[in-house]
PDB file of C-alpha atoms in Angstrom:
ATOM      1  CA  UNK W   5      31.774  22.545  57.854  1.00  0.00           C
ATOM      2  CA  UNK W   6      28.684  20.680  56.647  1.00  0.00           C
ATOM      3  CA  UNK W   7      26.981  21.981  53.509  1.00  0.00           C
ATOM      4  CA  UNK W   8      23.613  22.359  55.250  1.00  0.00           C
ATOM      5  CA  UNK W   9      25.144  25.119  57.352  1.00  0.00           C
ATOM      6  CA  UNK W  10      25.614  27.525  54.464  1.00  0.00           C
ATOM      7  CA  UNK W  11      22.271  29.115  55.197  1.00  0.00           C
ATOM      8  CA  UNK W  12      22.966  29.091  58.908  1.00  0.00           C
ATOM      9  CA  UNK W  13      26.201  31.074  58.333  1.00  0.00           C
ATOM     10  CA  UNK W  14      24.340  33.690  56.419  1.00  0.00           C
ATOM     11  CA  UNK W  15      21.992  34.125  59.396  1.00  0.00           C
ATOM     12  CA  UNK W  16      24.725  34.692  61.991  1.00  0.00           C
ATOM     13  CA  UNK W  17      25.454  38.346  61.210  1.00  0.00           C
ATOM     14  CA  UNK W  18      21.748  39.071  61.454  1.00  0.00           C
ATOM     15  CA  UNK W  19      21.607  37.475  64.896  1.00  0.00           C
ATOM     16  CA  UNK W  20      24.411  39.804  65.961  1.00  0.00           C
ATOM     17  CA  UNK W  21      22.475  42.667  64.488  1.00  0.00           C
ATOM     18  CA  UNK W  22      19.418  41.751  66.626  1.00  0.00           C
ATOM     19  CA  UNK W  23      21.592  41.975  69.785  1.00  0.00           C
ATOM     20  CA  UNK W  24      22.997  45.337  68.616  1.00  0.00           C
ATOM     21  CA  UNK W  25      19.458  46.515  67.764  1.00  0.00           C
ATOM     22  CA  UNK W  26      18.212  45.797  71.299  1.00  0.00           C
ATOM     23  CA  UNK W  27      21.354  47.473  72.724  1.00  0.00           C
ATOM     24  CA  UNK W  28      20.151  50.708  71.055  1.00  0.00           C
ATOM     25  CA  UNK W  29      17.343  50.591  73.734  1.00  0.00           C
ATOM     26  CA  UNK W  30      18.869  48.528  76.502  1.00  0.00           C
ATOM     27  CA  UNK W  31      22.155  49.888  77.817  1.00  0.00           C
ATOM     28  CA  UNK W  32      24.469  47.322  79.421  1.00  0.00           C
ATOM     29  CA  UNK W  33      22.088  44.413  79.238  1.00  0.00           C
ATOM     30  CA  UNK W  34      23.827  42.280  76.590  1.00  0.00           C
ATOM     31  CA  UNK W  35      23.819  39.052  78.654  1.00  0.00           C
ATOM     32  CA  UNK W  36      20.068  39.350  79.434  1.00  0.00           C
ATOM     33  CA  UNK W  37      19.434  40.117  75.712  1.00  0.00           C
ATOM     34  CA  UNK W  38      21.503  37.136  74.506  1.00  0.00           C
ATOM     35  CA  UNK W  39      19.753  34.803  76.942  1.00  0.00           C
ATOM     36  CA  UNK W  40      16.346  35.989  75.744  1.00  0.00           C
ATOM     37  CA  UNK W  41      17.313  35.413  72.115  1.00  0.00           C
ATOM     38  CA  UNK W  42      18.624  31.936  73.049  1.00  0.00           C
ATOM     39  CA  UNK W  43      15.223  31.043  74.597  1.00  0.00           C
ATOM     40  CA  UNK W  44      13.401  32.500  71.540  1.00  0.00           C
ATOM     41  CA  UNK W  45      15.616  30.362  69.221  1.00  0.00           C
ATOM     42  CA  UNK W  46      14.862  27.192  71.156  1.00  0.00           C
ATOM     43  CA  UNK W  47      11.139  27.829  71.483  1.00  0.00           C
ATOM     44  CA  UNK W  48      11.311  28.048  75.236  1.00  0.00           C
ATOM     45  CA  UNK W  49      10.136  30.648  77.756  1.00  0.00           C
ATOM     46  CA  UNK W  50      11.837  32.873  80.345  1.00  0.00           C
ATOM     47  CA  UNK W  51      11.102  33.778  83.944  1.00  0.00           C
ATOM     48  CA  UNK W  52      12.608  37.167  84.792  1.00  0.00           C
ATOM     49  CA  UNK W  53      12.788  37.992  88.486  1.00  0.00           C
ATOM     50  CA  UNK W  54      13.800  41.602  89.143  1.00  0.00           C
ATOM     51  CA  UNK W  55      12.591  44.862  90.665  1.00  0.00           C
ATOM     52  CA  UNK W  56      10.336  47.245  88.621  1.00  0.00           C
ATOM     53  CA  UNK W  57      11.776  49.850  86.331  1.00  0.00           C
ATOM     54  CA  UNK W  58      14.926  48.101  85.089  1.00  0.00           C
ATOM     55  CA  UNK W  59      13.671  47.768  81.487  1.00  0.00           C
ATOM     56  CA  UNK W  60      12.020  44.364  81.245  1.00  0.00           C
ATOM     57  CA  UNK W  61       9.167  45.599  79.040  1.00  0.00           C
ATOM     58  CA  UNK W  62      11.479  47.568  76.784  1.00  0.00           C
ATOM     59  CA  UNK W  63      13.799  44.595  76.257  1.00  0.00           C
ATOM     60  CA  UNK W  64      10.960  42.320  75.151  1.00  0.00           C
ATOM     61  CA  UNK W  65       9.441  44.967  72.963  1.00  0.00           C
ATOM     62  CA  UNK W  66      12.867  45.580  71.376  1.00  0.00           C
ATOM     63  CA  UNK W  67      13.297  41.860  70.551  1.00  0.00           C
ATOM     64  CA  UNK W  68       9.757  41.730  69.194  1.00  0.00           C
ATOM     65  CA  UNK W  69      10.347  44.695  66.821  1.00  0.00           C
ATOM     66  CA  UNK W  70      13.715  43.277  65.799  1.00  0.00           C
ATOM     67  CA  UNK W  71      12.145  40.070  64.517  1.00  0.00           C
ATOM     68  CA  UNK W  72       8.911  41.517  63.136  1.00  0.00           C
ATOM     69  CA  UNK W  73       6.821  39.744  65.789  1.00  0.00           C
ATOM     70  CA  UNK W  74       3.406  40.705  67.281  1.00  0.00           C
ATOM     71  CA  UNK W  75       3.913  41.821  70.884  1.00  0.00           C
ATOM     72  CA  UNK W  76       1.310  41.697  73.622  1.00  0.00           C
ATOM     73  CA  UNK W  77       1.647  42.626  77.270  1.00  0.00           C
ATOM     74  CA  UNK W  78      -0.519  41.291  80.024  1.00  0.00           C
ATOM     75  CA  UNK W  79      -0.487  43.032  83.499  1.00  0.00           C
ATOM     76  CA  UNK W  80      -1.397  40.345  85.955  1.00  0.00           C
ATOM     77  CA  UNK W  81      -3.667  41.374  88.852  1.00  0.00           C
ATOM     78  CA  UNK W  82      -5.561  39.351  91.488  1.00  0.00           C
ATOM     79  CA  UNK W  83      -8.853  39.746  89.669  1.00  0.00           C
ATOM     80  CA  UNK W  84      -7.577  38.541  86.271  1.00  0.00           C
ATOM     81  CA  UNK W  85      -9.513  35.541  84.862  1.00  0.00           C
ATOM     82  CA  UNK W  86      -8.237  32.807  82.488  1.00  0.00           C
ATOM     83  CA  UNK W  87     -10.593  34.084  79.884  1.00  0.00           C
ATOM     84  CA  UNK W  88      -8.843  37.479  80.063  1.00  0.00           C
ATOM     85  CA  UNK W  89      -5.793  35.640  78.657  1.00  0.00           C
ATOM     86  CA  UNK W  90      -7.277  33.116  76.266  1.00  0.00           C
ATOM     87  CA  UNK W  91     -10.221  35.070  74.890  1.00  0.00           C
ATOM     88  CA  UNK W  92     -13.984  34.361  74.814  1.00  0.00           C
ATOM     89  CA  UNK W  93     -16.677  33.162  72.476  1.00  0.00           C
ATOM     90  CA  UNK W  94     -19.349  35.754  71.734  1.00  0.00           C
ATOM     91  CA  UNK W  95     -22.696  35.032  70.141  1.00  0.00           C
ATOM     92  CA  UNK W  96     -23.263  36.857  66.846  1.00  0.00           C
ATOM     93  CA  UNK W  97     -26.938  37.500  66.369  1.00  0.00           C
ATOM     94  CA  UNK W  98     -26.512  38.090  62.580  1.00  0.00           C
ATOM     95  CA  UNK W  99     -24.784  34.780  61.882  1.00  0.00           C
ATOM     96  CA  UNK W 100     -26.421  32.953  64.774  1.00  0.00           C
ATOM     97  CA  UNK W 101     -23.113  31.462  65.695  1.00  0.00           C
ATOM     98  CA  UNK W 102     -20.496  31.938  68.403  1.00  0.00           C
ATOM     99  CA  UNK W 103     -17.396  33.812  67.287  1.00  0.00           C
ATOM    100  CA  UNK W 104     -14.035  33.487  69.036  1.00  0.00           C
ATOM    101  CA  UNK W 105     -12.504  36.767  70.194  1.00  0.00           C
ATOM    102  CA  UNK W 106      -8.822  36.016  70.901  1.00  0.00           C
ATOM    103  CA  UNK W 107      -7.154  37.253  74.061  1.00  0.00           C
ATOM    104  CA  UNK W 108      -3.638  38.630  74.442  1.00  0.00           C
ATOM    105  CA  UNK W 109      -2.082  35.105  74.385  1.00  0.00           C
ATOM    106  CA  UNK W 110      -2.608  35.183  70.663  1.00  0.00           C
ATOM    107  CA  UNK W 111       0.580  36.899  69.961  1.00  0.00           C
ATOM    108  CA  UNK W 112       4.162  35.882  69.004  1.00  0.00           C
ATOM    109  CA  UNK W 113       5.935  37.455  71.969  1.00  0.00           C
ATOM    110  CA  UNK W 114       4.013  37.901  75.212  1.00  0.00           C
ATOM    111  CA  UNK W 115       5.125  39.699  78.314  1.00  0.00           C
ATOM    112  CA  UNK W 116       3.362  38.251  81.360  1.00  0.00           C
ATOM    113  CA  UNK W 117       4.071  41.103  83.874  1.00  0.00           C
ATOM    114  CA  UNK W 118       4.097  40.159  87.595  1.00  0.00           C
ATOM    115  CA  UNK W 119       2.814  36.706  87.180  1.00  0.00           C
ATOM    116  CA  UNK W 120       2.832  36.057  90.864  1.00  0.00           C
ATOM    117  CA  UNK W 121       0.139  38.752  91.452  1.00  0.00           C
ATOM    118  CA  UNK W 122      -2.618  36.633  89.925  1.00  0.00           C
ATOM    119  CA  UNK W 123      -4.460  33.570  91.104  1.00  0.00           C
ATOM    120  CA  UNK W 124      -3.127  30.043  90.532  1.00  0.00           C
ATOM    121  CA  UNK W 125      -6.100  29.372  88.141  1.00  0.00           C
ATOM    122  CA  UNK W 126      -5.023  32.132  85.846  1.00  0.00           C
ATOM    123  CA  UNK W 127      -1.401  31.199  86.203  1.00  0.00           C
ATOM    124  CA  UNK W 128      -2.356  27.673  85.068  1.00  0.00           C
ATOM    125  CA  UNK W 129      -3.957  29.058  81.888  1.00  0.00           C
ATOM    126  CA  UNK W 130      -0.670  30.769  81.006  1.00  0.00           C
ATOM    127  CA  UNK W 131       1.414  27.720  81.867  1.00  0.00           C
ATOM    128  CA  UNK W 132      -0.802  25.385  79.871  1.00  0.00           C
ATOM    129  CA  UNK W 133      -0.519  27.686  76.819  1.00  0.00           C
ATOM    130  CA  UNK W 134       3.282  27.677  77.241  1.00  0.00           C
ATOM    131  CA  UNK W 135       3.413  23.897  77.341  1.00  0.00           C
ATOM    132  CA  UNK W 136       0.771  22.991  74.805  1.00  0.00           C
ATOM    133  CA  UNK W 137       1.232  25.823  72.412  1.00  0.00           C
ATOM    134  CA  UNK W 138      -2.583  26.027  72.258  1.00  0.00           C
ATOM    135  CA  UNK W 139      -5.536  27.181  74.264  1.00  0.00           C
ATOM    136  CA  UNK W 140      -9.041  25.653  74.819  1.00  0.00           C
ATOM    137  CA  UNK W 141     -12.114  27.868  74.865  1.00  0.00           C
ATOM    138  CA  UNK W 142     -15.602  26.380  75.243  1.00  0.00           C
ATOM    139  CA  UNK W 143     -14.267  22.950  74.189  1.00  0.00           C
ATOM    140  CA  UNK W 144     -12.551  24.189  71.080  1.00  0.00           C
ATOM    141  CA  UNK W 145      -8.761  24.133  70.750  1.00  0.00           C
ATOM    142  CA  UNK W 146      -7.044  27.194  69.170  1.00  0.00           C
ATOM    143  CA  UNK W 147      -3.403  26.826  68.214  1.00  0.00           C
ATOM    144  CA  UNK W 148      -1.204  29.703  69.119  1.00  0.00           C
ATOM    145  CA  UNK W 149       0.815  31.552  66.461  1.00  0.00           C
ATOM    146  CA  UNK W 150       4.347  30.429  65.706  1.00  0.00           C
ATOM    147  CA  UNK W 151       6.751  31.367  67.099  1.00  0.00           C
ATOM    148  CA  UNK W 152       5.262  31.723  70.533  1.00  0.00           C
ATOM    149  CA  UNK W 153       7.558  33.154  73.313  1.00  0.00           C
ATOM    150  CA  UNK W 154       6.532  34.102  76.865  1.00  0.00           C
ATOM    151  CA  UNK W 155       8.636  36.222  79.253  1.00  0.00           C
ATOM    152  CA  UNK W 156       6.996  36.189  82.719  1.00  0.00           C
ATOM    153  CA  UNK W 157       8.221  38.545  85.331  1.00  0.00           C
ATOM    154  CA  UNK W 158       7.897  38.599  89.070  1.00  0.00           C
ATOM    155  CA  UNK W 159       8.922  41.070  91.740  1.00  0.00           C
ATOM    156  CA  UNK W 160      11.256  39.452  94.297  1.00  0.00           C
ATOM    157  CA  UNK W 161      10.751  42.215  96.882  1.00  0.00           C
ATOM    158  CA  UNK W 162       6.992  42.465  97.597  1.00  0.00           C
ATOM    159  CA  UNK W 163       5.304  39.183  98.600  1.00  0.00           C
ATOM    160  CA  UNK W 164       2.212  40.493 100.302  1.00  0.00           C
ATOM    161  CA  UNK W 165      -0.927  39.525  98.309  1.00  0.00           C
ATOM    162  CA  UNK W 166       1.014  37.424  95.829  1.00  0.00           C
ATOM    163  CA  UNK W 167       0.710  33.782  94.674  1.00  0.00           C
ATOM    164  CA  UNK W 168       4.177  32.363  94.287  1.00  0.00           C
ATOM    165  CA  UNK W 169       4.554  29.845  91.481  1.00  0.00           C
ATOM    166  CA  UNK W 170       4.972  26.294  92.849  1.00  0.00           C
ATOM    167  CA  UNK W 171       8.439  24.847  92.352  1.00  0.00           C
ATOM    168  CA  UNK W 172       7.079  22.173  90.041  1.00  0.00           C
ATOM    169  CA  UNK W 173       5.672  24.893  87.737  1.00  0.00           C
ATOM    170  CA  UNK W 174       8.993  26.742  87.633  1.00  0.00           C
ATOM    171  CA  UNK W 175      10.344  23.812  85.719  1.00  0.00           C
ATOM    172  CA  UNK W 176       8.302  24.850  82.715  1.00  0.00           C
ATOM    173  CA  UNK W 177      10.478  27.876  82.178  1.00  0.00           C
ATOM    174  CA  UNK W 178      13.576  27.210  80.036  1.00  0.00           C
ATOM    175  CA  UNK W 179      15.675  29.959  81.708  1.00  0.00           C
ATOM    176  CA  UNK W 180      15.491  32.162  84.774  1.00  0.00           C
ATOM    177  CA  UNK W 181      17.383  35.418  84.442  1.00  0.00           C
ATOM    178  CA  UNK W 182      17.678  38.817  86.187  1.00  0.00           C
ATOM    179  CA  UNK W 183      18.783  42.187  84.834  1.00  0.00           C
ATOM    180  CA  UNK W 184      19.891  44.231  87.796  1.00  0.00           C
ATOM    181  CA  UNK W 185      20.457  47.980  88.042  1.00  0.00           C
ATOM    182  CA  UNK W 186      22.711  49.697  85.518  1.00  0.00           C
ATOM    183  CA  UNK W 187      25.999  51.295  86.508  1.00  0.00           C
ATOM    184  CA  UNK W 188      26.200  55.124  86.872  1.00  0.00           C
ATOM    185  CA  UNK W 189      27.726  55.471  83.454  1.00  0.00           C
ATOM    186  CA  UNK W 190      25.078  53.176  81.849  1.00  0.00           C
ATOM    187  CA  UNK W 191      22.327  55.127  83.521  1.00  0.00           C
ATOM    188  CA  UNK W 192      23.768  58.380  82.200  1.00  0.00           C
ATOM    189  CA  UNK W 193      23.570  56.815  78.666  1.00  0.00           C
ATOM    190  CA  UNK W 194      19.903  55.887  79.286  1.00  0.00           C
ATOM    191  CA  UNK W 195      19.075  59.522  80.210  1.00  0.00           C
ATOM    192  CA  UNK W 196      20.944  60.812  77.151  1.00  0.00           C
ATOM    193  CA  UNK W 197      19.260  58.434  74.719  1.00  0.00           C
ATOM    194  CA  UNK W 198      15.736  59.220  76.077  1.00  0.00           C
ATOM    195  CA  UNK W 199      16.228  62.944  76.207  1.00  0.00           C
ATOM    196  CA  UNK W 200      14.230  63.752  73.068  1.00  0.00           C
ATOM    197  CA  UNK W 201      12.819  60.563  71.599  1.00  0.00           C
ATOM    198  CA  UNK W 202      12.590  56.992  72.847  1.00  0.00           C
ATOM    199  CA  UNK W 203      15.044  54.814  70.940  1.00  0.00           C
ATOM    200  CA  UNK W 204      12.559  51.986  70.546  1.00  0.00           C
ATOM    201  CA  UNK W 205      10.423  54.155  68.209  1.00  0.00           C
ATOM    202  CA  UNK W 206      13.305  54.123  65.668  1.00  0.00           C
ATOM    203  CA  UNK W 207      14.019  50.357  65.768  1.00  0.00           C
ATOM    204  CA  UNK W 208      13.795  48.541  62.379  1.00  0.00           C
ATOM    205  CA  UNK W 209      13.243  44.772  61.990  1.00  0.00           C
ATOM    206  CA  UNK W 210      16.257  42.667  61.305  1.00  0.00           C
ATOM    207  CA  UNK W 211      14.458  39.393  60.645  1.00  0.00           C
ATOM    208  CA  UNK W 212      10.944  38.390  59.656  1.00  0.00           C
ATOM    209  CA  UNK W 213       8.976  35.548  61.419  1.00  0.00           C
ATOM    210  CA  UNK W 214       9.731  33.048  58.667  1.00  0.00           C
ATOM    211  CA  UNK W 215      13.461  33.696  59.192  1.00  0.00           C
ATOM    212  CA  UNK W 216      13.032  33.090  62.935  1.00  0.00           C
ATOM    213  CA  UNK W 217      11.225  29.806  62.288  1.00  0.00           C
ATOM    214  CA  UNK W 218      14.070  28.790  59.992  1.00  0.00           C
ATOM    215  CA  UNK W 219      16.609  29.620  62.642  1.00  0.00           C
ATOM    216  CA  UNK W 220      14.708  27.534  65.216  1.00  0.00           C
ATOM    217  CA  UNK W 221      15.247  24.575  62.883  1.00  0.00           C
ATOM    218  CA  UNK W 222      18.869  25.437  62.406  1.00  0.00           C
ATOM    219  CA  UNK W 223      19.363  25.254  66.255  1.00  0.00           C
ATOM    220  CA  UNK W 224      18.271  21.603  66.144  1.00  0.00           C
ATOM    221  CA  UNK W 225      21.046  20.877  63.625  1.00  0.00           C
ATOM    222  CA  UNK W 226      23.871  22.135  65.942  1.00  0.00           C
ATOM    223  CA  UNK W 227      26.071  19.159  66.710  1.00  0.00           C
ATOM    224  CA  UNK W 228      26.351  17.920  70.325  1.00  0.00           C
ATOM    225  CA  UNK W 229      29.185  15.298  70.866  1.00  0.00           C
ATOM    226  CA  UNK W 230      28.369  12.372  73.137  1.00  0.00           C
ATOM    227  CA  UNK W 231      30.848  13.425  75.700  1.00  0.00           C
ATOM    228  CA  UNK W 232      29.160  16.819  76.029  1.00  0.00           C
ATOM    229  CA  UNK W 233      25.817  15.059  76.441  1.00  0.00           C
ATOM    230  CA  UNK W 234      27.361  12.886  79.146  1.00  0.00           C
ATOM    231  CA  UNK W 235      28.746  16.000  80.797  1.00  0.00           C
ATOM    232  CA  UNK W 236      25.190  17.450  80.995  1.00  0.00           C
ATOM    233  CA  UNK W 237      23.860  14.145  82.492  1.00  0.00           C
ATOM    234  CA  UNK W 238      26.697  14.002  85.012  1.00  0.00           C
ATOM    235  CA  UNK W 239      25.945  17.537  86.135  1.00  0.00           C
ATOM    236  CA  UNK W 240      22.198  16.913  86.504  1.00  0.00           C
ATOM    237  CA  UNK W 241      22.722  13.615  88.313  1.00  0.00           C
ATOM    238  CA  UNK W 242      24.866  15.437  90.880  1.00  0.00           C
ATOM    239  CA  UNK W 243      21.909  17.685  91.658  1.00  0.00           C
ATOM    240  CA  UNK W 244      19.870  14.644  92.530  1.00  0.00           C
ATOM    241  CA  UNK W 245      22.488  13.259  94.882  1.00  0.00           C
ATOM    242  CA  UNK W 246      23.604  16.471  96.576  1.00  0.00           C
ATOM    243  CA  UNK W 247      23.087  16.333 100.334  1.00  0.00           C
ATOM    244  CA  UNK W 248      21.587  19.827 100.411  1.00  0.00           C
ATOM    245  CA  UNK W 249      19.027  19.298  97.640  1.00  0.00           C
ATOM    246  CA  UNK W 250      15.538  17.889  98.363  1.00  0.00           C
ATOM    247  CA  UNK W 251      14.588  17.622  94.720  1.00  0.00           C
ATOM    248  CA  UNK W 252      17.062  17.709  91.865  1.00  0.00           C
ATOM    249  CA  UNK W 253      16.840  18.590  88.255  1.00  0.00           C
ATOM    250  CA  UNK W 254      14.469  16.428  86.044  1.00  0.00           C
ATOM    251  CA  UNK W 255      15.168  15.080  82.561  1.00  0.00           C
ATOM    252  CA  UNK W 256      13.354  18.151  81.257  1.00  0.00           C
ATOM    253  CA  UNK W 257      16.236  20.154  82.754  1.00  0.00           C
ATOM    254  CA  UNK W 258      18.867  18.038  80.935  1.00  0.00           C
ATOM    255  CA  UNK W 259      17.075  18.596  77.649  1.00  0.00           C
ATOM    256  CA  UNK W 260      16.755  22.333  78.306  1.00  0.00           C
ATOM    257  CA  UNK W 261      20.513  22.586  79.013  1.00  0.00           C
ATOM    258  CA  UNK W 262      21.394  20.801  75.756  1.00  0.00           C
ATOM    259  CA  UNK W 263      18.926  22.889  73.671  1.00  0.00           C
ATOM    260  CA  UNK W 264      20.143  26.185  75.102  1.00  0.00           C
ATOM    261  CA  UNK W 265      23.720  25.151  74.500  1.00  0.00           C
ATOM    262  CA  UNK W 266      22.861  24.470  70.850  1.00  0.00           C
ATOM    263  CA  UNK W 267      21.308  27.909  70.523  1.00  0.00           C
ATOM    264  CA  UNK W 268      24.264  29.581  72.264  1.00  0.00           C
ATOM    265  CA  UNK W 269      26.700  27.918  69.897  1.00  0.00           C
ATOM    266  CA  UNK W 270      24.684  29.170  66.898  1.00  0.00           C
ATOM    267  CA  UNK W 271      24.715  32.708  68.450  1.00  0.00           C
ATOM    268  CA  UNK W 272      28.526  32.451  68.599  1.00  0.00           C
ATOM    269  CA  UNK W 273      28.776  31.320  64.958  1.00  0.00           C
ATOM    270  CA  UNK W 274      29.547  27.672  65.663  1.00  0.00           C
ATOM    271  CA  UNK W 275      27.736  24.574  64.449  1.00  0.00           C
ATOM    272  CA  UNK W 276      28.824  22.469  67.406  1.00  0.00           C
ATOM    273  CA  UNK W 277      28.597  22.674  71.235  1.00  0.00           C
ATOM    274  CA  UNK W 278      31.595  22.902  73.589  1.00  0.00           C
ATOM    275  CA  UNK W 279      31.604  22.356  77.367  1.00  0.00           C
ATOM    276  CA  UNK W 280      32.009  26.066  78.053  1.00  0.00           C
ATOM    277  CA  UNK W 281      28.613  26.604  76.452  1.00  0.00           C
ATOM    278  CA  UNK W 282      27.059  24.246  78.987  1.00  0.00           C
ATOM    279  CA  UNK W 283      28.908  25.802  81.909  1.00  0.00           C
ATOM    280  CA  UNK W 284      27.886  29.328  80.913  1.00  0.00           C
ATOM    281  CA  UNK W 285      24.183  28.389  80.735  1.00  0.00           C
ATOM    282  CA  UNK W 286      23.937  25.934  83.600  1.00  0.00           C
ATOM    283  CA  UNK W 287      23.105  28.503  86.392  1.00  0.00           C
ATOM    284  CA  UNK W 288      20.307  30.034  84.260  1.00  0.00           C
ATOM    285  CA  UNK W 289      18.829  26.577  83.386  1.00  0.00           C
ATOM    286  CA  UNK W 290      19.324  24.619  86.616  1.00  0.00           C
ATOM    287  CA  UNK W 291      18.941  26.930  89.588  1.00  0.00           C
ATOM    288  CA  UNK W 292      15.170  27.455  89.420  1.00  0.00           C
ATOM    289  CA  UNK W 293      14.684  23.648  88.988  1.00  0.00           C
ATOM    290  CA  UNK W 294      16.314  22.823  92.375  1.00  0.00           C
ATOM    291  CA  UNK W 295      14.474  22.618  95.699  1.00  0.00           C
ATOM    292  CA  UNK W 296      16.801  22.889  98.722  1.00  0.00           C
ATOM    293  CA  UNK W 297      16.395  21.163 102.027  1.00  0.00           C
ATOM    294  CA  UNK W 298      15.418  23.510 104.910  1.00  0.00           C
ATOM    295  CA  UNK W 299      18.647  22.745 106.746  1.00  0.00           C
ATOM    296  CA  UNK W 300      20.707  23.716 103.624  1.00  0.00           C
ATOM    297  CA  UNK W 301      18.960  27.114 103.488  1.00  0.00           C
ATOM    298  CA  UNK W 302      19.658  27.563 107.148  1.00  0.00           C
ATOM    299  CA  UNK W 303      23.352  26.872 106.502  1.00  0.00           C
ATOM    300  CA  UNK W 304      23.420  29.654 103.947  1.00  0.00           C
ATOM    301  CA  UNK W 305      23.180  27.585 100.772  1.00  0.00           C
ATOM    302  CA  UNK W 306      21.374  28.951  97.725  1.00  0.00           C
ATOM    303  CA  UNK W 307      20.636  27.177  94.362  1.00  0.00           C
ATOM    304  CA  UNK W 308      23.196  29.351  92.692  1.00  0.00           C
ATOM    305  CA  UNK W 309      25.888  28.401  95.244  1.00  0.00           C
ATOM    306  CA  UNK W 310      25.129  24.744  94.871  1.00  0.00           C
ATOM    307  CA  UNK W 311      25.143  24.811  91.060  1.00  0.00           C
ATOM    308  CA  UNK W 312      28.526  26.594  91.153  1.00  0.00           C
ATOM    309  CA  UNK W 313      29.837  23.929  93.492  1.00  0.00           C
ATOM    310  CA  UNK W 314      28.519  21.197  91.118  1.00  0.00           C
ATOM    311  CA  UNK W 315      30.155  22.885  88.108  1.00  0.00           C
ATOM    312  CA  UNK W 316      33.498  22.861  89.922  1.00  0.00           C
ATOM    313  CA  UNK W 317      33.225  19.200  90.777  1.00  0.00           C
ATOM    314  CA  UNK W 318      32.003  17.820  87.496  1.00  0.00           C
ATOM    315  CA  UNK W 319      34.860  16.775  85.297  1.00  0.00           C
ATOM    316  CA  UNK W 320      34.895  18.739  82.022  1.00  0.00           C
ATOM    317  CA  UNK W 321      35.240  16.512  78.901  1.00  0.00           C
ATOM    318  CA  UNK W 322      37.848  17.095  76.291  1.00  0.00           C
ATOM    319  CA  UNK W 323      36.368  17.440  72.800  1.00  0.00           C
ATOM    320  CA  UNK W 324      38.115  14.914  70.609  1.00  0.00           C
ATOM    321  CA  UNK W 325      37.429  16.729  67.294  1.00  0.00           C
ATOM    322  CA  UNK W 326      35.151  19.259  65.770  1.00  0.00           C
ATOM    323  CA  UNK W 327      32.275  18.050  63.651  1.00  0.00           C
ATOM    324  CA  UNK W 328      33.356  17.884  60.016  1.00  0.00           C
TER     325      UNK W 328
END
């Protein structure tokens, strides 16, 4: 293994500790936790589509506390304005100057709750901040703190009075995940753990922000063999040629799949990516980037079903050798 991975190896146990830390609060949600950490390590953002009350806020708060990050929550409503997110400039009569009062976007980890309940204008302010890592107020640009991670949620059940995100905007989210209801045994554990004190109140940080920034750089050093890159490209091109797909995955999706595979490999204590990493992450990276034809939906196709079909048909490469 390469010498520059010595520091990386020392971080892996702490990554596992973050997952275990979050599991003290979130019972049975290891996959969602790992996917969230993967997104955080790559500097991307998550769209979480699920019903209320399954622990979305608690999971994000737990991750924020585990890495010593500043956490902000924004409850999106129809009357929310872009300035409610970005902040405003207020005139100070003493100094005779305008002072910037930052909004909730000025945090490390931001939960954008029910993003589809606010107007497209306010949604655009959030999406711009996600893409540019900065906000503009009264002509002045303010850089967001690093790291900056957004988890946006939307309720898939109630659509009345909502503003669904356009398909083109969904592409800005690195991953789309769901949590689902816990099993009966898991829900019993939730009741037991919350009987006297909420477990999140006892969480201690595992990493500091500087450590997290270092880990984000380590992700970029994870080796991806050319055959694995070609495997990603083959998979993505099949989405553009599929008869049931109106619009396939863009090059941004290819890049997202490679980056998340690098982060997943690091999470599994490897400094190289294998095809199984790509296959595991493909549904979460690709499904929300696909627009189906109306006739495909009528025939019972879903993005998940088509991606599963593409995974079965795309030849899996054989890794010739591990990176020395």
